Tab-separated table of C-alpha atoms and ligand atoms in Angstrom:
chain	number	residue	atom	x	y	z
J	1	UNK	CA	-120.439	128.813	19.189
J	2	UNK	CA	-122.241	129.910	16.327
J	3	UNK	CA	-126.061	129.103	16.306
J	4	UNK	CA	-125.845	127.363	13.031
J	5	UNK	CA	-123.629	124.470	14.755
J	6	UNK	CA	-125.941	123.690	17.052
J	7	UNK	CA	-127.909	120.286	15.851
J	8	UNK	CA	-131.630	121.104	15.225
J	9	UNK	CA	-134.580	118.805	14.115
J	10	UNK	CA	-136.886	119.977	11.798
J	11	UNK	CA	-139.909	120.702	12.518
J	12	UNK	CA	-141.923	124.360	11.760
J	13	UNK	CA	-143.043	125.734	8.401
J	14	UNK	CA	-140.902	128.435	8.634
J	15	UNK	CA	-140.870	131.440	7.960
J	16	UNK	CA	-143.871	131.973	9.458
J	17	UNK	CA	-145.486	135.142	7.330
J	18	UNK	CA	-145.650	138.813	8.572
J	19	UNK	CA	-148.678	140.144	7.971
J	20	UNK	CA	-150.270	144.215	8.181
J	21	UNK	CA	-153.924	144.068	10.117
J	22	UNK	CA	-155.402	147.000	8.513
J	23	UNK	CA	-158.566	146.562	9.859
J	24	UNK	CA	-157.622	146.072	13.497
J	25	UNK	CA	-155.176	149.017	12.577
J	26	UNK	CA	-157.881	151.163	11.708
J	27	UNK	CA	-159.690	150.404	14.423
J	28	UNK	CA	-157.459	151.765	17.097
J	29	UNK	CA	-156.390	154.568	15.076
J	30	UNK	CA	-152.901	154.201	16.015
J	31	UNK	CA	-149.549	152.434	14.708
J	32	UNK	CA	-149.651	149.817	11.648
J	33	UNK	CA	-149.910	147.057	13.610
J	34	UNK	CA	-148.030	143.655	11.856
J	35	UNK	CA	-148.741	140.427	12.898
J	36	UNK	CA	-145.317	137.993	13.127
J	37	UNK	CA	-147.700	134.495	13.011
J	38	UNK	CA	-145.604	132.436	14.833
J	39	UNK	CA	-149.475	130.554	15.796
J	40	UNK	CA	-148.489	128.996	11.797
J	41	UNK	CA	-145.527	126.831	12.662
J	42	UNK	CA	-147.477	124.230	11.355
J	43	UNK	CA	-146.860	121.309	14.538
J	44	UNK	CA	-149.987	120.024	16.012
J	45	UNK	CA	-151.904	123.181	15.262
J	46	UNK	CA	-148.452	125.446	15.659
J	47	UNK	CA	-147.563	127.778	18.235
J	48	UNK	CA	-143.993	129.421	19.900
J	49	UNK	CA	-142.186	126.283	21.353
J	50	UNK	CA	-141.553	124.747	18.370
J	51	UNK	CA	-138.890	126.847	17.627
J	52	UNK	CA	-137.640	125.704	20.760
J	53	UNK	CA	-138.537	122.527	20.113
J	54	UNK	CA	-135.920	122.007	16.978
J	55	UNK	CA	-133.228	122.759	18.990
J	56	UNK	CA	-134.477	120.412	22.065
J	57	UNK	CA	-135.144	117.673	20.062
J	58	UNK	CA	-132.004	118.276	18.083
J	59	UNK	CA	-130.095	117.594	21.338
J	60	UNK	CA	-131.858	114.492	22.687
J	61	UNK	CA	-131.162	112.549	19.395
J	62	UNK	CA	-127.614	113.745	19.327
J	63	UNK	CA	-127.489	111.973	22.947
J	64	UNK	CA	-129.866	108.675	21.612
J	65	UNK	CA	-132.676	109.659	24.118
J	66	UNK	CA	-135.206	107.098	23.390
J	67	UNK	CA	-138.186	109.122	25.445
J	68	UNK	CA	-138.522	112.797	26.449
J	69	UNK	CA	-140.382	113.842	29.707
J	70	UNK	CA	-141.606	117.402	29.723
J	71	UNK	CA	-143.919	119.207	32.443
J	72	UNK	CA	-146.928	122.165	32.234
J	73	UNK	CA	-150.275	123.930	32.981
J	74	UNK	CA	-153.092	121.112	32.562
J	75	UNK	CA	-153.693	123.356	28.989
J	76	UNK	CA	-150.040	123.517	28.000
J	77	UNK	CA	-149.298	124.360	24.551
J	78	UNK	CA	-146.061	123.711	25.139
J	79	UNK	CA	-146.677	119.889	26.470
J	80	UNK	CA	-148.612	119.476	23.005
J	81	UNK	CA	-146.105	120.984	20.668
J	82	UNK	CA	-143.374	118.360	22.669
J	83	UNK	CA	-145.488	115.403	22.532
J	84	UNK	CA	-145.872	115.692	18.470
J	85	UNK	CA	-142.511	117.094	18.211
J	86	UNK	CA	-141.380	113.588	19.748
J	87	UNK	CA	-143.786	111.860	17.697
J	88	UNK	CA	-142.382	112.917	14.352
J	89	UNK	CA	-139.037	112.302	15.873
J	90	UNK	CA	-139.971	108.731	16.460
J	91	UNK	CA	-139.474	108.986	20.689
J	92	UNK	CA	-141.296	107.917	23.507
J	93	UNK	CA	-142.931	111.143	25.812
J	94	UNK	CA	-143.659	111.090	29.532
J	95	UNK	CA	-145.435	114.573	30.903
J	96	UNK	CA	-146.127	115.939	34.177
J	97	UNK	CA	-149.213	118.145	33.913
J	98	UNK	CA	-149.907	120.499	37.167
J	99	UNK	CA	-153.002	120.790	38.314
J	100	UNK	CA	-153.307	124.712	39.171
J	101	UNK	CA	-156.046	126.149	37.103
J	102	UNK	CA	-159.234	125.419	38.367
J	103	UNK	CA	-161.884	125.425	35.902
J	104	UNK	CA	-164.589	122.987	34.180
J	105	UNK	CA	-164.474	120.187	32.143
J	106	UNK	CA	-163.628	121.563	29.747
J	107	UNK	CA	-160.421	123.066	30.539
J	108	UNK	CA	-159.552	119.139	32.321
J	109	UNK	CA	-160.469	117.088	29.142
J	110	UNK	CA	-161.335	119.063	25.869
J	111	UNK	CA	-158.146	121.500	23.872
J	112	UNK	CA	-154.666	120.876	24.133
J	113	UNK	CA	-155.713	117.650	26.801
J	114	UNK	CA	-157.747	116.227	24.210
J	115	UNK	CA	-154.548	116.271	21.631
J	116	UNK	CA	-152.283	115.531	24.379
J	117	UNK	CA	-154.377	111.950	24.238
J	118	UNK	CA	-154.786	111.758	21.067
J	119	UNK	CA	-151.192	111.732	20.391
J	120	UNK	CA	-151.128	108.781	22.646
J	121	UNK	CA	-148.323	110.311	25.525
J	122	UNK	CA	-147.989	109.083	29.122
J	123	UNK	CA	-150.027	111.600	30.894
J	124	UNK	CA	-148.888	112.013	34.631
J	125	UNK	CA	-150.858	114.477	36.810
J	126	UNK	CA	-149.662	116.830	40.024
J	127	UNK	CA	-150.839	119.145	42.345
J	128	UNK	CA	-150.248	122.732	42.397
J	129	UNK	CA	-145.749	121.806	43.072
J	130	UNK	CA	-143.235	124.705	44.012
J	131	UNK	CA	-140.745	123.683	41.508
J	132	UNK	CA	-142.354	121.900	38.461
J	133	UNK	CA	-139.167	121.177	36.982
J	134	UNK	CA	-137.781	119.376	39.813
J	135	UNK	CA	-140.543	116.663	40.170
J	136	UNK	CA	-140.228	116.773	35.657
J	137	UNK	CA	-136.825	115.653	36.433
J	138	UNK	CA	-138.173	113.171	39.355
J	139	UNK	CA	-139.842	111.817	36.745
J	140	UNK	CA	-136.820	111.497	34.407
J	141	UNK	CA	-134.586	109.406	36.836
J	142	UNK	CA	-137.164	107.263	37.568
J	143	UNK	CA	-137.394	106.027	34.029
J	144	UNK	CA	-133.427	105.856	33.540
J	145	UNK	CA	-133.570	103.378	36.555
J	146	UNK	CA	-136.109	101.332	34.996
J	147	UNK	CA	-133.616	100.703	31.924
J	148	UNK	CA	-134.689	104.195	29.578
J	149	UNK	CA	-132.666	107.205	27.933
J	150	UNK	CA	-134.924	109.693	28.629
J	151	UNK	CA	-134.209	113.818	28.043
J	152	UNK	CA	-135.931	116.267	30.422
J	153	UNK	CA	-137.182	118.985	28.921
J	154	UNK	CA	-138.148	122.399	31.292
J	155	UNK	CA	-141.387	124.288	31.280
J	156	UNK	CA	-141.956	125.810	28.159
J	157	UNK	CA	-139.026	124.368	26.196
J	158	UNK	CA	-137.130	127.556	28.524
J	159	UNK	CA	-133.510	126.579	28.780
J	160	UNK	CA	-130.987	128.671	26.618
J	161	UNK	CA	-130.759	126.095	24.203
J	162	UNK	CA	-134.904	126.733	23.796
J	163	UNK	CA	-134.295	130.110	23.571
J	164	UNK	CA	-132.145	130.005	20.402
J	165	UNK	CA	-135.704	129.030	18.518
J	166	UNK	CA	-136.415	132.819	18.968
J	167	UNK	CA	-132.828	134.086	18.539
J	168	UNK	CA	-133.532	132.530	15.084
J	169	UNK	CA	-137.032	134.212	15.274
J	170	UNK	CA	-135.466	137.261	15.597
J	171	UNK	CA	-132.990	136.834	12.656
J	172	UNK	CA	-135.741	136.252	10.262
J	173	UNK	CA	-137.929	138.663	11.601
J	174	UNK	CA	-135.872	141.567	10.880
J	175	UNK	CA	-135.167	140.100	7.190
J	176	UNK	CA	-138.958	140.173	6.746
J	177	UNK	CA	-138.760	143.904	7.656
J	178	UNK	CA	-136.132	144.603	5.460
J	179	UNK	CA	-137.839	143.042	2.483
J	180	UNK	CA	-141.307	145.184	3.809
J	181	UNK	CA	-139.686	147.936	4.175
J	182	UNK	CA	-140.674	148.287	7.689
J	183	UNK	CA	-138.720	149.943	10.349
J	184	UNK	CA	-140.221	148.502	13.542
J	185	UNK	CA	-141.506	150.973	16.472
J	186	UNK	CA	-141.596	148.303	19.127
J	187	UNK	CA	-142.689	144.017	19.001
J	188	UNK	CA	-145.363	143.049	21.628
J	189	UNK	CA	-145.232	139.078	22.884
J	190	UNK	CA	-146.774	137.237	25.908
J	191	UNK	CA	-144.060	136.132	28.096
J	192	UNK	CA	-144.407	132.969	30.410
J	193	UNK	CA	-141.580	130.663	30.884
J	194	UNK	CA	-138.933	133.758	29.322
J	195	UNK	CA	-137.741	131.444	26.473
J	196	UNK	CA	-139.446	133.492	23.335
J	197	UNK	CA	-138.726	137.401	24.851
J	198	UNK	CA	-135.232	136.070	25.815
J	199	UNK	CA	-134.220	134.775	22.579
J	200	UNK	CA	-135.717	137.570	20.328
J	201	UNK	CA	-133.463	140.038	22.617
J	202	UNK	CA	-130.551	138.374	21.961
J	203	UNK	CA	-131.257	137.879	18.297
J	204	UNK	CA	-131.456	141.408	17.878
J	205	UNK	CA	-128.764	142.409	19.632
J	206	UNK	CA	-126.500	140.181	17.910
J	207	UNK	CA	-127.975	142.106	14.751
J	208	UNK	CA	-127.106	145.786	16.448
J	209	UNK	CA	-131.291	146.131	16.208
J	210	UNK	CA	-132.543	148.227	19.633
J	211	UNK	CA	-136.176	147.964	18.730
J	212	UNK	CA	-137.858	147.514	22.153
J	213	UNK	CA	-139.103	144.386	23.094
J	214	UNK	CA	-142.734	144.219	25.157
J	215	UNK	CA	-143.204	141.225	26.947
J	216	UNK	CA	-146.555	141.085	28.016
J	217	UNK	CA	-146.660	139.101	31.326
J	218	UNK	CA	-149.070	136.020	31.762
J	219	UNK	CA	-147.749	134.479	35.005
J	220	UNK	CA	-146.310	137.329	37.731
J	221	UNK	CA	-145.592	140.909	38.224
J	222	UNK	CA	-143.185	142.448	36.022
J	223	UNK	CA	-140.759	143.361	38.119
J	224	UNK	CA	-140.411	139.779	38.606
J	225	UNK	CA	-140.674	138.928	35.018
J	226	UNK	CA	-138.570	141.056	34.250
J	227	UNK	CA	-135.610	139.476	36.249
J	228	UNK	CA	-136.532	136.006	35.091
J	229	UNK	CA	-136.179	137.371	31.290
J	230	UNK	CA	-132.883	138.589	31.917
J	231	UNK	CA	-131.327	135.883	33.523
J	232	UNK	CA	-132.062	134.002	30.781
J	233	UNK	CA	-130.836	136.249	28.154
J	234	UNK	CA	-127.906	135.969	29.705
J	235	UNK	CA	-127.593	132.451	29.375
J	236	UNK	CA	-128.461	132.463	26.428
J	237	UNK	CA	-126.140	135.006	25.037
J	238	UNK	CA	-123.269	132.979	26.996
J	239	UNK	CA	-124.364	129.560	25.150
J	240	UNK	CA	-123.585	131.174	22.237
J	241	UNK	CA	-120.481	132.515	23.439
J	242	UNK	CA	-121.766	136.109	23.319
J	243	UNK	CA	-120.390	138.654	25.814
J	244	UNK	CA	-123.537	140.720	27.536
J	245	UNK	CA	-124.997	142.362	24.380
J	246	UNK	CA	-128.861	142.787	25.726
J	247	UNK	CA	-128.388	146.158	27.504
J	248	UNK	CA	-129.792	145.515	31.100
J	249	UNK	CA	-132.469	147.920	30.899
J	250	UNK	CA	-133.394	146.411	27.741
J	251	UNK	CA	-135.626	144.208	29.557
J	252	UNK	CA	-139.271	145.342	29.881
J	253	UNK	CA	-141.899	143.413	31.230
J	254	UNK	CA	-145.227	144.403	31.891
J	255	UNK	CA	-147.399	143.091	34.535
J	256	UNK	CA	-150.467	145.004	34.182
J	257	UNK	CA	-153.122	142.256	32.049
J	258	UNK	CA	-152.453	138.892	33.306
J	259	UNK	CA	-154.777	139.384	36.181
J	260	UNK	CA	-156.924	137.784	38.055
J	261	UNK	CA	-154.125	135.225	37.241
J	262	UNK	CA	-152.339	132.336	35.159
J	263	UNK	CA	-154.680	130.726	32.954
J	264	UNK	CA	-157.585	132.851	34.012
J	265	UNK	CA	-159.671	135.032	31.850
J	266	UNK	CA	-160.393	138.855	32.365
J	267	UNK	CA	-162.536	141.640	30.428
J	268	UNK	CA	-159.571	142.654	28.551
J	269	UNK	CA	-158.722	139.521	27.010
J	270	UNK	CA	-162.011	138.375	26.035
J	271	UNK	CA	-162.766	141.734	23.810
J	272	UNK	CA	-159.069	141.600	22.398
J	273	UNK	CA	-160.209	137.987	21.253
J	274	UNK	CA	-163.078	139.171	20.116
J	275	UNK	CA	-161.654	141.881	17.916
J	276	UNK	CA	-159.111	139.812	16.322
J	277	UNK	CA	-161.761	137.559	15.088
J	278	UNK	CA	-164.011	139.389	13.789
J	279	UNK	CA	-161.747	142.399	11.895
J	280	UNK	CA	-159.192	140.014	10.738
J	281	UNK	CA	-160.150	136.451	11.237
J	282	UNK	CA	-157.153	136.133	13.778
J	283	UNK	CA	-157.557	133.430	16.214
J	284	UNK	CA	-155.190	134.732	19.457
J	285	UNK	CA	-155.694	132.659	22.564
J	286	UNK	CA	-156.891	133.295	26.337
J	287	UNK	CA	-154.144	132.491	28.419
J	288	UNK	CA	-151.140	134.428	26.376
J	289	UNK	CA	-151.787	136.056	23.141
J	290	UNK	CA	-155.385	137.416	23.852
J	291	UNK	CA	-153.454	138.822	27.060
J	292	UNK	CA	-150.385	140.192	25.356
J	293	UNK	CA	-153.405	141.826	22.309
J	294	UNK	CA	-155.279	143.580	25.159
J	295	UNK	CA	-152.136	144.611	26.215
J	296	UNK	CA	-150.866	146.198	23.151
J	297	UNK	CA	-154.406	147.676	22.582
J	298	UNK	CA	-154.454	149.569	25.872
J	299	UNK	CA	-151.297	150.829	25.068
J	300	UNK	CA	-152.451	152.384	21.494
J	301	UNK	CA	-155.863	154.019	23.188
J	302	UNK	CA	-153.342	155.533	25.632
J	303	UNK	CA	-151.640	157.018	22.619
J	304	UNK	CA	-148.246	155.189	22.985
J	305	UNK	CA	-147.898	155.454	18.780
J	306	UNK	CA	-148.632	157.815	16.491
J	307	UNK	CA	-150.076	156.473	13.021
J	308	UNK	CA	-146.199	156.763	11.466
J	309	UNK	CA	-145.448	153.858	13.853
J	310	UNK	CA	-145.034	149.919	13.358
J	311	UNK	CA	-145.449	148.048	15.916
J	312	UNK	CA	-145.022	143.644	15.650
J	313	UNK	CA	-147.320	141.717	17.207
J	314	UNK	CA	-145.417	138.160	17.292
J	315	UNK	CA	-148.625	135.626	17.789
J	316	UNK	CA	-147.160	132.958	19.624
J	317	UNK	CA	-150.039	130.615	19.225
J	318	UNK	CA	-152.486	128.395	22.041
J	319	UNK	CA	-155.194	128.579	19.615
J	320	UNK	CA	-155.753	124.812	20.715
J	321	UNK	CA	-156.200	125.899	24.463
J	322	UNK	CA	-159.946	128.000	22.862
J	323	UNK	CA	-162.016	124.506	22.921
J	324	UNK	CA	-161.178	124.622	27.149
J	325	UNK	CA	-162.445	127.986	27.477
J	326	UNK	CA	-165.470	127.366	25.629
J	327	UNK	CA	-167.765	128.748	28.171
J	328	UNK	CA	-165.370	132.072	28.545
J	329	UNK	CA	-166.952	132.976	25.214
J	330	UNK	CA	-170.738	132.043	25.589
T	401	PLP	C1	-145.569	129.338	26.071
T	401	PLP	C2	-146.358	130.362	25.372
T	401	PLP	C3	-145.997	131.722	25.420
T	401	PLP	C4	-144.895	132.242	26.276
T	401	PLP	O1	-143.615	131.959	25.775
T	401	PLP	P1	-142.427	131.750	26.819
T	401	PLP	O2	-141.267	131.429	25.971
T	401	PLP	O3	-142.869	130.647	27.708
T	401	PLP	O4	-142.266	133.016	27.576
T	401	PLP	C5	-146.742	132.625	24.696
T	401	PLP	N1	-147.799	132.232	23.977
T	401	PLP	C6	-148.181	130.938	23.897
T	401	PLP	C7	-149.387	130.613	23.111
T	401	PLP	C8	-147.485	129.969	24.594
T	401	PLP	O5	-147.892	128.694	24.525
């Protein structure tokens, strides 16, 4: 099936610019480093899932859901982007939100919680759960037995139907660096739930494009990423009726900057925040794009790229999550 039949709802500014940093660039006295600023989707202050998001929502009203349930991280972007995505889509929204990041105040009541309210969604709360997804969908059936049409929605927006936000991504990226004049070295992106790195992979397959795709992981080894990413790529490719186009070694994942874990802050993280801000007045996030930027600048002071490089930094956003890690950057 061809992506284009696929009923979407709109909902980003798109496209979202591609911008040089030439300061940040100069800094590091590597690659050109471009900026893809998917944070500018325009949705509740923006971010990566709602790409997904059009394609999600897209569904549910093609099946008359009158409420969609989602689940996440007590500071999910993704829960916020959902709950305004149903909002402008005139549905009810349930969400699950897990418990498993201990922090402050803060991180329970101000940033993405405090525009999760204000948006006016159900707000259910877990503990730490095994399988998220499963008690999400718990939560679904309960509300079709009490009389409602509700449509579940995974972590992250992550099923392959999510994903083809970023095989779209991918599409337009690559006509941005045609009209640039850009021939890309490598892209860099925070990978969580697998949605965004497996959709950009399959987007640029589809378009005969082998630039390599980094995912920065935020959540597990990446070995184990790694795995994750793939199986979804190829569900993806096989919703669109694709035979396996992503080359299996295709798939690289690096586990190296998420520590101490999910959600929680290291050294790395807070200077590549710090850097952003100040050379370019680019707001990246703590739990995935300030990750996936310290990432991407230990690679260049390791001398991955030579100055005749371009590298794509896609900024996936979370810049709502700052206000819970206020005390992170005291
Ligand atoms: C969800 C998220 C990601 C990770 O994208 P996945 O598709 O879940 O891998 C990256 N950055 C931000 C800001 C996010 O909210």
């Amino acid at each position: 099936m061809d992506i284009a039949d696929f009923p979407k709802f709109p909902l980003a500014h798109l496209p979202t610019p591609l911008e040089l940093l030439p300061h940040l660039s100069r800094e590091l006295g590597g690659p050109e480093i471009f900026v893809k600023r998917d944070d500018c989707t325009g949705l509740a202050s923006g971010g990566n899932k709602t790409r997904k998001l059009e394609y999600l929502i897209g569904e549910a009203l093609e099946n008359q859901a009158d409420t969609i349930v989602t689940v996440g991280a007590t500071q999910s972007n993704h829960v916020r982007q959902t709950i305004a995505a149903a909002a402008k889509a005139g549905l009810a929204c349930e969400v699950l939100l897990e418990q498993a990041v201990t922090r402050d105040d803060d991180y329970e009541a101000n940033g993405n919680v405090l525009l999760d309210r204000l948006m006016g969604a159900t707000i259910h709360t877990c503990e730490p759960s095994d399988d998220l997804n499963r008690d999400g969908q718990a939560l679904a059936n309960e509300l079709a037995q009490k009389g409602a049409n509700p449509t579940f929605i995974p972590l992250g927006g992550s099923s392959p139907l999510g994903a083809l936000g970023y095989v779209e991504c991918a599409f337009e990226l690559l006509t941005q660096t045609i009209l640039l004049n850009i021939e890309m070295s490598a892209i860099f992106v925070a990978t969580g739930s697998q949605g965004t790195q497996a959709g950009l992979l399959v987007g640029l397959a589809a378009e005969g494009n082998s630039t390599p795709v980094h995912g920065i992981a935020v959540s597990r080894p990446g070995d184990q990423q790694a795995e994750l990413v793939l199986d979804l790529t190829r569900r993806t490719e096989a919703l669109l009726e694709l035979g396996p186009i992503v080359p299996e070694g295709s798939v690289l994942c690096d586990g190296g900057y998420y520590g101490p874990g999910y959600g929680q802050p290291n050294d790395a993280m807070v200077e590549a925040v710090r850097l952003c801000a100040r050379l370019e007045g680019l707001i990246l996030d703590p739990v995935y794009s300030g990750k996936a930027m310290a990432g991407l600048i230990d690679k260049i002071r390791n001398g991955a790229y030579t100055k005749q490089d371009k590298v794509v930094f896609i900024h996936t956003g979370g810049q709502a999550a700052l206000g819970a890690y206020r005390s992170v950057f005291d």
